[in-house]
Amino acid sequence: MQFSYRCSDCGQPYTIDPKLTVCPTCAKQQAPDQPLRGVLEVELAGDADKEFDVFDLLPVPRPYFPPIPVGNTPLWQPVNLRRSLGFANLYIKDDGLNPTCSLKDRASFLVSAFAAQYGINEIVLASTGNAGSSMAGVAAAAGQKVTLFLPATAPEAKLIQALQYGATVHRVDGPYDAAYDLSLEYSNRFGGMNRSTAYNPMTLEGKKTVSLEIFQQLDDVPDYLFVSTGDGCILSGVYKGFQDLGHLGLIRRIPTVISVQAAGSDALHRAFQTGKFEARPSQTVADSICVDVPRNGRHALNQLHAHNGRVITVSDEEIIAAQARLSRTTGLFSEPAGAAAFAGFLKIKAELPPAAGIVILVTGNGLKDSIAARRGIAVPAETIQSLSDITKGS
Ligand SMILES: [Zn+2]
């Protein structure tokens, strides 16, 4: 298999090089508070059959990958949900079962291998939490150093997780967007590989593996895939996997991807309608998809338009209710961002054919932000000392 970069904006091809992050021509038109211009996509050329090994479709040779079991997450068949909702071919792809409990491990895994291939031992990034804790864990397996810029508002479990894996963490007094700018300033000044999403082409490329796995697990692609969306990087990674399968001649159609945003962080949703990105302060219980400026927004928007995708929004109340429903009917505790995808499905399910193949992508585990889940449950106020304190049957 041959690999190269191609600019997602102007189509210019480039040789893969760790010093190249975005297309230099398109980057000249970059405006502040706007999604990245010139996001580079990895392009592959070669042959593969249906039984392909996922590693063979990645642009870094296998020996450079760290010894940690990323990916191969289960595709659940939620029998109770299927029955209660009337969708016989509903599936849940549970990426909370990655080593650091989120889908971000797929990107970290490839970035770590890419850095190792070029002898780079420090990885720098900004994160709302999951990407940072993920990079810290995967890099720990690789023996690489991680410098992380994390908003001070990130859920504590994600901060603790990153520190536990040995990352150097700078807590930023500001939103993700401020952390993002600081991470770029840091890597420009002190070196290291910057892994901030979209800015590092390997983040999109690593995330494509989720679509490759879904294809192999279903022996086909689904009709609909629900993906929660913040900066648009997972969305683009999901599309990239299907596009690769198309280039290899293994599929003839790209699934309808439904991007689900939190109503309080809906920049892509607004741009889908108006064609323009407008930075607005964002707030949602789903911290992983809370961004003012979707860094990969331009690229994600182009893919949605090219493949007849949709963008919908759900309220925080809908997310919390969906999170609780998912847990109580399937035994899967998703973080709010993952539950947002399920909330999106619940919102538009009346529009979908009951026989359709539907995959809900759950992007992270609920224990990473247990405080958020408290909003959907009732913690007993009273403590007891003996069983006589319990009113049974009440
Ligand atoms: Zn370009």
Short mmCIF file of C-alpha atoms and ligand atoms in Angstrom, two decimals:
data_model
loop_
_atom_site.label_atom_id
_atom_site.label_comp_id
_atom_site.label_asym_id
_atom_site.label_seq_id
_atom_site.Cartn_x
_atom_site.Cartn_y
_atom_site.Cartn_z
CA MET A 1 0.00 0.00 0.00
CA GLN A 2 1.26 3.49 -0.88
CA PHE A 3 0.44 6.51 1.30
CA SER A 4 0.62 10.26 0.74
CA TYR A 5 -1.10 13.43 1.95
CA ARG A 6 -3.70 15.40 0.03
CA CYS A 7 -5.08 18.80 1.08
CA SER A 8 -8.79 18.52 1.82
CA ASP A 9 -9.28 22.12 0.67
CA CYS A 10 -7.26 22.59 -2.54
CA GLY A 11 -6.45 18.97 -3.45
CA GLN A 12 -2.68 19.49 -3.56
CA PRO A 13 -0.78 16.21 -2.91
CA TYR A 14 2.19 16.10 -0.50
CA THR A 15 4.71 13.51 0.65
CA ILE A 16 4.08 12.43 4.25
CA ASP A 17 6.45 14.33 6.55
CA PRO A 18 6.09 14.88 10.32
CA LYS A 19 6.98 18.56 9.89
CA LEU A 20 4.02 19.08 7.58
CA THR A 21 0.78 19.63 9.50
CA VAL A 22 -1.63 21.63 7.36
CA CYS A 23 -1.40 22.62 3.65
CA PRO A 24 1.03 25.60 3.59
CA THR A 25 -0.86 27.27 0.72
CA CYS A 26 -4.29 27.09 2.34
CA ALA A 27 -2.93 27.96 5.80
CA LYS A 28 -2.10 31.45 4.47
CA GLN A 29 -5.84 32.16 4.39
CA GLN A 30 -6.36 31.03 7.99
CA ALA A 31 -8.48 33.50 9.97
CA PRO A 32 -8.61 33.55 13.77
CA ASP A 33 -11.57 31.83 15.45
CA GLN A 34 -12.26 29.84 12.29
CA PRO A 35 -11.91 26.11 11.58
CA LEU A 36 -8.56 24.99 10.17
CA ARG A 37 -7.88 25.51 6.49
CA GLY A 38 -5.82 22.99 4.58
CA VAL A 39 -6.45 19.93 6.77
CA LEU A 40 -4.38 17.13 5.23
CA GLU A 41 -5.86 13.72 4.58
CA VAL A 42 -3.84 10.57 4.12
CA GLU A 43 -4.49 9.03 0.74
CA LEU A 44 -3.93 5.35 0.12
CA ALA A 45 -3.33 3.48 -3.11
CA GLY A 46 -3.16 -0.28 -3.49
CA ASP A 47 -5.27 -3.39 -3.18
CA ALA A 48 -6.97 -5.14 -0.27
CA ASP A 49 -9.63 -7.80 0.10
CA LYS A 50 -12.46 -8.02 2.65
CA GLU A 51 -10.25 -9.89 5.12
CA PHE A 52 -7.72 -7.03 5.29
CA ASP A 53 -5.62 -6.44 8.38
CA VAL A 54 -6.42 -2.92 9.66
CA PHE A 55 -2.69 -2.26 10.19
CA ASP A 56 -2.10 -2.70 6.45
CA LEU A 57 -4.39 0.27 5.77
CA LEU A 58 -2.44 2.59 8.10
CA PRO A 59 0.48 4.74 6.90
CA VAL A 60 3.01 3.65 9.58
CA PRO A 61 4.62 0.17 9.56
CA ARG A 62 3.34 -2.13 12.28
CA PRO A 63 6.59 -2.45 14.32
CA TYR A 64 6.34 1.24 15.34
CA PHE A 65 2.99 0.83 17.13
CA PRO A 66 3.19 0.73 20.93
CA PRO A 67 2.36 -2.47 22.82
CA ILE A 68 -1.17 -1.61 23.97
CA PRO A 69 -4.38 -3.20 22.66
CA VAL A 70 -6.21 -0.33 20.94
CA GLY A 71 -9.33 -0.95 18.85
CA ASN A 72 -11.17 -4.18 18.10
CA THR A 73 -13.96 -2.91 20.32
CA PRO A 74 -17.23 -4.86 20.40
CA LEU A 75 -20.26 -4.14 18.25
CA TRP A 76 -23.13 -4.82 20.65
CA GLN A 77 -26.54 -6.14 19.69
CA PRO A 78 -28.72 -4.49 22.36
CA VAL A 79 -31.60 -6.97 22.40
CA ASN A 80 -33.81 -5.09 24.90
CA LEU A 81 -33.40 -1.80 23.08
CA ARG A 82 -34.06 -3.41 19.73
CA ARG A 83 -37.30 -4.83 21.07
CA SER A 84 -38.49 -1.73 22.91
CA LEU A 85 -37.64 0.64 20.05
CA GLY A 86 -38.68 -1.64 17.20
CA PHE A 87 -35.35 -1.55 15.36
CA ALA A 88 -34.19 -5.12 14.68
CA ASN A 89 -30.80 -4.11 13.27
CA LEU A 90 -29.66 -1.60 15.86
CA TYR A 91 -26.03 -1.90 17.01
CA ILE A 92 -23.81 -0.08 19.45
CA LYS A 93 -20.10 0.29 18.75
CA ASP A 94 -18.62 0.57 22.22
CA ASP A 95 -15.39 2.51 21.99
CA GLY A 96 -15.39 3.13 25.73
CA LEU A 97 -13.71 -0.29 25.85
CA ASN A 98 -10.42 1.02 24.51
CA PRO A 99 -7.46 0.96 26.95
CA THR A 100 -8.00 4.53 28.24
CA CYS A 101 -11.78 4.21 27.80
CA SER A 102 -12.32 6.40 24.74
CA LEU A 103 -12.23 6.35 20.94
CA LYS A 104 -9.36 8.85 21.07
CA ASP A 105 -7.01 5.91 21.60
CA ARG A 106 -7.30 5.18 17.90
CA ALA A 107 -5.76 8.55 17.05
CA SER A 108 -3.19 8.39 19.87
CA PHE A 109 -2.09 4.93 18.73
CA LEU A 110 -1.25 6.10 15.21
CA VAL A 111 0.29 9.41 16.37
CA SER A 112 2.52 7.51 18.78
CA ALA A 113 3.65 5.15 16.00
CA PHE A 114 4.20 8.09 13.62
CA ALA A 115 6.36 9.88 16.21
CA ALA A 116 8.33 6.68 16.86
CA GLN A 117 8.91 6.19 13.15
CA TYR A 118 10.60 9.59 12.97
CA GLY A 119 12.43 9.34 16.31
CA ILE A 120 10.32 12.05 18.00
CA ASN A 121 9.98 11.41 21.72
CA GLU A 122 7.71 14.22 22.92
CA ILE A 123 4.05 14.60 21.98
CA VAL A 124 2.27 17.90 22.68
CA LEU A 125 -1.47 18.48 22.64
CA ALA A 126 -4.50 20.38 23.83
CA SER A 127 -7.54 18.42 24.83
CA THR A 128 -10.94 18.74 26.44
CA GLY A 129 -9.88 15.66 28.42
CA ASN A 130 -10.26 12.42 26.50
CA ALA A 131 -7.56 13.00 23.88
CA GLY A 132 -5.14 14.07 26.61
CA SER A 133 -5.72 11.12 28.89
CA SER A 134 -5.66 8.86 25.84
CA MET A 135 -2.38 10.21 24.50
CA ALA A 136 -0.86 9.97 27.98
CA GLY A 137 -1.82 6.30 28.30
CA VAL A 138 -0.78 5.22 24.82
CA ALA A 139 2.49 7.17 25.02
CA ALA A 140 3.21 5.56 28.39
CA ALA A 141 3.11 2.18 26.64
CA ALA A 142 5.48 3.58 24.00
CA GLY A 143 7.85 5.23 26.49
CA GLN A 144 7.18 8.69 25.02
CA LYS A 145 6.81 11.99 26.89
CA VAL A 146 3.47 13.85 26.76
CA THR A 147 2.92 17.57 27.39
CA LEU A 148 -0.76 18.32 27.76
CA PHE A 149 -2.67 21.62 27.81
CA LEU A 150 -5.99 21.00 29.54
CA PRO A 151 -8.78 23.49 30.35
CA ALA A 152 -9.10 23.85 34.13
CA THR A 153 -12.78 22.86 33.73
CA ALA A 154 -11.96 19.35 32.39
CA PRO A 155 -13.60 16.55 34.41
CA GLU A 156 -11.36 15.47 37.26
CA ALA A 157 -11.21 11.83 36.20
CA LYS A 158 -9.62 12.83 32.89
CA LEU A 159 -7.08 15.07 34.63
CA ILE A 160 -6.23 12.32 37.13
CA GLN A 161 -6.01 9.79 34.32
CA ALA A 162 -3.48 11.89 32.36
CA LEU A 163 -1.36 12.47 35.46
CA GLN A 164 -1.62 8.81 36.42
CA TYR A 165 -0.08 7.84 33.07
CA GLY A 166 2.77 10.28 33.72
CA ALA A 167 1.94 13.20 31.42
CA THR A 168 3.11 16.76 32.17
CA VAL A 169 -0.18 18.64 32.52
CA HIS A 170 -0.60 22.41 32.19
CA ARG A 171 -4.04 23.44 33.42
CA VAL A 172 -5.27 26.33 31.30
CA ASP A 173 -7.35 29.16 32.69
CA GLY A 174 -9.66 29.30 29.66
CA PRO A 175 -11.62 27.11 27.25
CA TYR A 176 -10.32 24.34 24.99
CA ASP A 177 -9.67 26.91 22.29
CA ALA A 178 -7.17 28.73 24.53
CA ALA A 179 -5.48 25.41 25.37
CA TYR A 180 -5.28 24.63 21.66
CA ASP A 181 -3.49 27.89 20.86
CA LEU A 182 -1.04 27.37 23.74
CA SER A 183 -0.21 23.84 22.57
CA LEU A 184 0.68 25.15 19.09
CA GLU A 185 2.79 27.94 20.57
CA TYR A 186 4.58 25.39 22.75
CA SER A 187 5.38 22.91 19.97
CA ASN A 188 6.46 25.71 17.62
CA ARG A 189 8.85 26.99 20.26
CA PHE A 190 10.10 23.81 21.93
CA GLY A 191 9.51 21.11 19.31
CA GLY A 192 7.82 17.75 19.79
CA MET A 193 5.01 16.36 17.68
CA ASN A 194 1.75 18.26 18.08
CA ARG A 195 -1.19 15.86 18.28
CA SER A 196 -3.99 18.39 18.56
CA THR A 197 -6.91 17.09 16.54
CA ALA A 198 -7.12 17.90 12.83
CA TYR A 199 -3.80 19.78 13.04
CA ASN A 200 -2.04 16.40 13.08
CA PRO A 201 -3.26 14.45 10.00
CA MET A 202 -2.72 11.17 11.84
CA THR A 203 -5.58 11.97 14.25
CA LEU A 204 -8.17 11.74 11.48
CA GLU A 205 -6.41 8.78 9.95
CA GLY A 206 -6.27 6.83 13.22
CA LYS A 207 -9.96 7.38 13.89
CA LYS A 208 -10.89 5.85 10.55
CA THR A 209 -10.18 2.41 12.03
CA VAL A 210 -13.58 2.50 13.78
CA SER A 211 -15.31 2.41 10.38
CA LEU A 212 -13.00 -0.32 9.10
CA GLU A 213 -13.91 -2.44 12.12
CA ILE A 214 -17.65 -1.79 11.78
CA PHE A 215 -17.40 -2.93 8.15
CA GLN A 216 -15.61 -6.14 9.12
CA GLN A 217 -17.95 -6.82 12.06
CA LEU A 218 -21.12 -6.35 10.00
CA ASP A 219 -19.61 -7.77 6.82
CA ASP A 220 -21.13 -4.65 5.28
CA VAL A 221 -21.61 -0.99 6.10
CA PRO A 222 -24.67 0.14 8.09
CA ASP A 223 -27.38 2.32 6.57
CA TYR A 224 -27.06 4.94 9.30
CA LEU A 225 -24.28 5.83 11.70
CA PHE A 226 -24.86 8.24 14.60
CA VAL A 227 -21.76 10.16 15.70
CA SER A 228 -21.59 12.85 18.38
CA THR A 229 -19.65 15.85 17.13
CA GLY A 230 -17.56 18.59 18.71
CA ASP A 231 -14.56 19.63 16.60
CA GLY A 232 -15.59 17.35 13.73
CA CYS A 233 -12.50 15.16 13.87
CA ILE A 234 -14.22 11.88 14.76
CA LEU A 235 -16.83 12.63 12.12
CA SER A 236 -14.13 13.05 9.47
CA GLY A 237 -12.28 9.97 10.67
CA VAL A 238 -15.48 7.95 10.36
CA TYR A 239 -15.99 9.22 6.80
CA LYS A 240 -12.33 8.58 5.97
CA GLY A 241 -12.69 4.90 6.84
CA PHE A 242 -15.68 4.52 4.54
CA GLN A 243 -13.95 6.51 1.79
CA ASP A 244 -10.93 4.19 1.96
CA LEU A 245 -13.21 1.16 1.71
CA GLY A 246 -14.78 2.78 -1.34
CA HIS A 247 -11.37 3.46 -2.95
CA LEU A 248 -10.39 -0.15 -2.38
CA GLY A 249 -13.58 -1.27 -4.11
CA LEU A 250 -14.88 -3.04 -1.00
CA ILE A 251 -18.08 -0.98 -0.64
CA ARG A 252 -20.34 0.76 -3.14
CA ARG A 253 -22.12 3.20 -0.83
CA ILE A 254 -21.15 5.49 2.03
CA PRO A 255 -23.57 5.19 4.99
CA THR A 256 -25.73 8.13 5.94
CA VAL A 257 -23.82 9.68 8.82
CA ILE A 258 -25.89 11.63 11.35
CA SER A 259 -23.74 14.09 13.24
CA VAL A 260 -25.23 14.88 16.65
CA GLN A 261 -24.25 18.08 18.41
CA ALA A 262 -25.18 19.38 21.82
CA ALA A 263 -27.53 22.35 21.45
CA GLY A 264 -25.12 24.42 23.55
CA SER A 265 -22.17 23.65 21.26
CA ASP A 266 -23.64 23.57 17.76
CA ALA A 267 -21.21 25.46 15.50
CA LEU A 268 -21.22 22.74 12.84
CA HIS A 269 -25.01 22.54 12.90
CA ARG A 270 -25.28 26.28 12.31
CA ALA A 271 -22.64 26.20 9.57
CA PHE A 272 -24.43 23.31 7.88
CA GLN A 273 -27.39 25.62 7.40
CA THR A 274 -25.68 28.95 6.77
CA GLY A 275 -22.36 27.88 5.19
CA LYS A 276 -20.52 30.06 7.69
CA PHE A 277 -18.74 29.29 10.94
CA GLU A 278 -19.41 31.73 13.69
CA ALA A 279 -17.52 31.35 16.99
CA ARG A 280 -19.85 31.46 19.96
CA PRO A 281 -19.17 30.52 23.60
CA SER A 282 -20.27 26.93 24.07
CA GLN A 283 -21.64 25.12 27.08
CA THR A 284 -22.92 21.57 27.47
CA VAL A 285 -22.87 18.70 29.94
CA ALA A 286 -21.09 16.69 27.21
CA ASP A 287 -17.62 18.16 27.80
CA SER A 288 -15.95 16.06 25.07
CA ILE A 289 -17.98 17.78 22.36
CA CYS A 290 -17.91 21.27 23.87
CA VAL A 291 -15.94 23.54 21.52
CA ASP A 292 -16.39 27.16 20.44
CA VAL A 293 -14.58 26.65 17.13
CA PRO A 294 -14.76 23.20 15.52
CA ARG A 295 -11.14 22.92 14.37
CA ASN A 296 -11.97 20.36 11.72
CA GLY A 297 -15.28 22.02 10.85
CA ARG A 298 -14.57 22.93 7.22
CA HIS A 299 -13.44 19.45 6.32
CA ALA A 300 -16.31 17.79 8.23
CA LEU A 301 -18.85 20.09 6.58
CA ASN A 302 -17.54 19.27 3.09
CA GLN A 303 -17.81 15.54 3.79
CA LEU A 304 -21.34 15.86 5.18
CA HIS A 305 -22.44 17.71 2.06
CA ALA A 306 -20.62 15.31 -0.29
CA HIS A 307 -22.20 12.20 1.26
CA ASN A 308 -25.69 13.46 2.16
CA GLY A 309 -25.00 13.48 5.88
CA ARG A 310 -27.10 15.35 8.41
CA VAL A 311 -26.43 17.41 11.52
CA ILE A 312 -28.94 17.51 14.35
CA THR A 313 -28.81 18.89 17.89
CA VAL A 314 -29.94 17.51 21.23
CA SER A 315 -30.41 19.32 24.53
CA ASP A 316 -28.45 18.50 27.67
CA GLU A 317 -31.67 17.08 29.16
CA GLU A 318 -32.03 14.75 26.18
CA ILE A 319 -28.39 13.67 26.53
CA ILE A 320 -28.74 12.89 30.25
CA ALA A 321 -32.02 11.01 29.68
CA ALA A 322 -30.46 9.01 26.83
CA GLN A 323 -27.42 8.23 28.96
CA ALA A 324 -29.63 6.80 31.72
CA ARG A 325 -31.80 4.87 29.27
CA LEU A 326 -28.78 3.34 27.57
CA SER A 327 -27.31 2.25 30.89
CA ARG A 328 -30.56 0.78 32.20
CA THR A 329 -31.44 -1.18 29.10
CA THR A 330 -28.04 -2.39 27.94
CA GLY A 331 -25.60 -2.27 30.86
CA LEU A 332 -23.44 0.20 28.97
CA PHE A 333 -22.40 3.33 30.87
CA SER A 334 -21.49 5.90 28.22
CA GLU A 335 -20.11 9.34 28.89
CA PRO A 336 -22.49 12.18 27.95
CA ALA A 337 -20.85 12.79 24.55
CA GLY A 338 -21.34 9.15 23.61
CA ALA A 339 -24.91 9.25 24.86
CA ALA A 340 -25.52 12.30 22.66
CA ALA A 341 -25.33 10.01 19.62
CA PHE A 342 -28.02 7.79 21.16
CA ALA A 343 -30.09 10.86 22.05
CA GLY A 344 -29.88 11.90 18.40
CA PHE A 345 -31.14 8.51 17.30
CA LEU A 346 -34.05 8.69 19.76
CA LYS A 347 -34.91 12.14 18.44
CA ILE A 348 -35.22 11.20 14.75
CA LYS A 349 -36.00 7.48 14.92
CA ALA A 350 -39.54 8.02 13.60
CA GLU A 351 -37.96 9.11 10.29
CA LEU A 352 -35.91 5.90 9.91
CA PRO A 353 -37.06 2.59 8.38
CA PRO A 354 -37.37 -0.03 11.18
CA ALA A 355 -35.38 -2.59 9.18
CA ALA A 356 -32.43 -0.21 8.61
CA GLY A 357 -28.96 -1.15 9.80
CA ILE A 358 -28.14 1.45 12.45
CA VAL A 359 -24.96 1.89 14.45
CA ILE A 360 -24.68 4.21 17.45
CA LEU A 361 -21.07 5.12 18.09
CA VAL A 362 -20.36 5.37 21.82
CA THR A 363 -17.13 7.31 22.10
CA GLY A 364 -16.24 7.06 25.79
CA ASN A 365 -16.94 5.45 29.15
CA GLY A 366 -19.25 7.11 31.69
CA LEU A 367 -16.86 6.72 34.62
CA LYS A 368 -14.70 9.40 33.03
CA ASP A 369 -17.29 11.97 34.08
CA SER A 370 -19.47 10.48 36.79
CA ILE A 371 -20.49 13.95 38.04
CA ALA A 372 -22.38 14.56 34.79
CA ALA A 373 -24.32 11.31 35.19
CA ARG A 374 -25.47 12.38 38.67
CA ARG A 375 -27.93 14.67 36.93
CA GLY A 376 -29.83 11.66 35.59
CA ILE A 377 -30.05 9.63 38.79
CA ALA A 378 -31.19 10.08 42.39
CA VAL A 379 -28.51 9.40 44.99
CA PRO A 380 -30.27 8.24 48.22
CA ALA A 381 -30.25 11.13 50.69
CA GLU A 382 -30.67 8.95 53.77
CA THR A 383 -28.19 6.41 55.08
CA ILE A 384 -29.34 3.28 56.89
CA GLN A 385 -27.99 1.25 59.76
CA SER A 386 -30.25 -1.79 59.65
CA LEU A 387 -32.80 -3.35 57.33
CA SER A 388 -35.60 -2.05 59.54
CA ASP A 389 -34.79 1.40 58.13
CA ILE A 390 -35.95 0.22 54.67
CA THR A 391 -39.61 0.44 53.77
CA LYS A 392 -39.83 -2.58 51.48
CA GLY A 393 -42.16 -2.38 48.52
CA SER A 394 -42.58 1.38 48.77
ZN ZN B 1 -4.48 23.29 0.30
#
